[in-house]
Amino acid sequence: MSKSLRLSEKWFRRGLWLVALVFASFLIGLGSTVVSDLPQVERVRGIDDFIDKPAAEPLRATVKASEAAELQAARDLDQIRLQLNAAQQASANARETFGNWISTRRATAQPDQDTELIARTKALDAFKQKEEELQRKVNAQQKIALDARQAEQRASEALSVLERDAQVKLDAEYRRIELRVFAYRLALTLPLLVVAGWLFVKKRKSTWWPFVWGFIFFALFAFFVELVPYLPSYGGYVRYVVGIVLTVLVGRYAIIALNRYLARQKLAEQQPDQVRREELSYDVALARLGKSVCPGCERPVDLKNNEIDFCPHCGIGLFDHCGHCSTRKSAFSKFCHACGTSAGAQAQSPHTPVTGTAQSVTPGAPVLPAT
């Protein structure tokens, strides 16, 4: 159809399509903002909203206290182990010193050193006693840490059971929230799609068609981008069913539209040739001729064949002769391309002999003025 438009009209149409796209982009931005804010109407839920709080709170307190006790026991244990290492080192040094002294005592065999021997032995016993005392403290701290760890483990296991039950309830609530948010989106986008369908059927060729197409683009984007990806799956059943329903609706509309079109074409082909040509829009006729199809029935026609003046399918006239110069021209042209005479002047049928001032002209031969 673009071949039949004026140059300025082509640019105006391109500008109007740009208006439609810009209008659609602003509508899409507004719609996306509204759709993205829809989940905010639902309160954000957490696992604490569904857990058994009277049973969970003591367990959480136990876990917290056990962690603190285990941490404190670990700190005390590190200090006591440091003291134990020091005591063990001192005891080892004392034993080494005592062993050296014993060796010297045996070598000298001096009885007057028996008192010192007893004192040194008591000192070793004291080191050993301190070492054992620190070891008992180490064992006690290890027991405290172990008890705290076991208490924490028992409380954590019991708390995990409560949290698993709460998580199941939370997941179910999230599914319900997701379904409600989808219902909000559906309630917002489905009317837009219905309105867009009505505009496509009734108003897409109206004066305000750029805004009509902009709204159609917006509705399609809102439905297929803002809604369909959030469609609950339920194992794929919902999406397949929705796809089947949409396909049936679109297919039903297409079948009905095709039958109506064929019925209109059948009635139009029964009308006289002149009436059919007058009912056809000039731009539509030129666009169809540019595609080498009949403007009346839209079936293919060999327009390059100079012997074809009528459509072999519906009989509508495709070519006639100028009433002034008898040049073969398109029956839908408003002026003769050879002499510029208006098509409103008496045009000759392709098979009507030329009389008066009009001369029979062979295609390609020059037209001589009448004498």
Coordinates of C-alpha atoms in Angstrom, one line a residue, residues 9 39 119 126 134 140 180 183 231 239 261:
E9 CA 1.7 11.1 3.4
P39 CA 2.8 -7.2 45.5
A119 CA 62.2 -31.4 100.7
A126 CA 53.4 -30.2 95.0
L134 CA 44.6 -28.0 86.6
A140 CA 35.5 -29.8 84.1
R180 CA -3.8 -13.3 44.8
A183 CA -5.4 -12.2 40.3
L231 CA 0.9 -17.5 35.6
R239 CA -0.6 -22.8 31.3
Y261 CA -15.1 -11.8 4.5

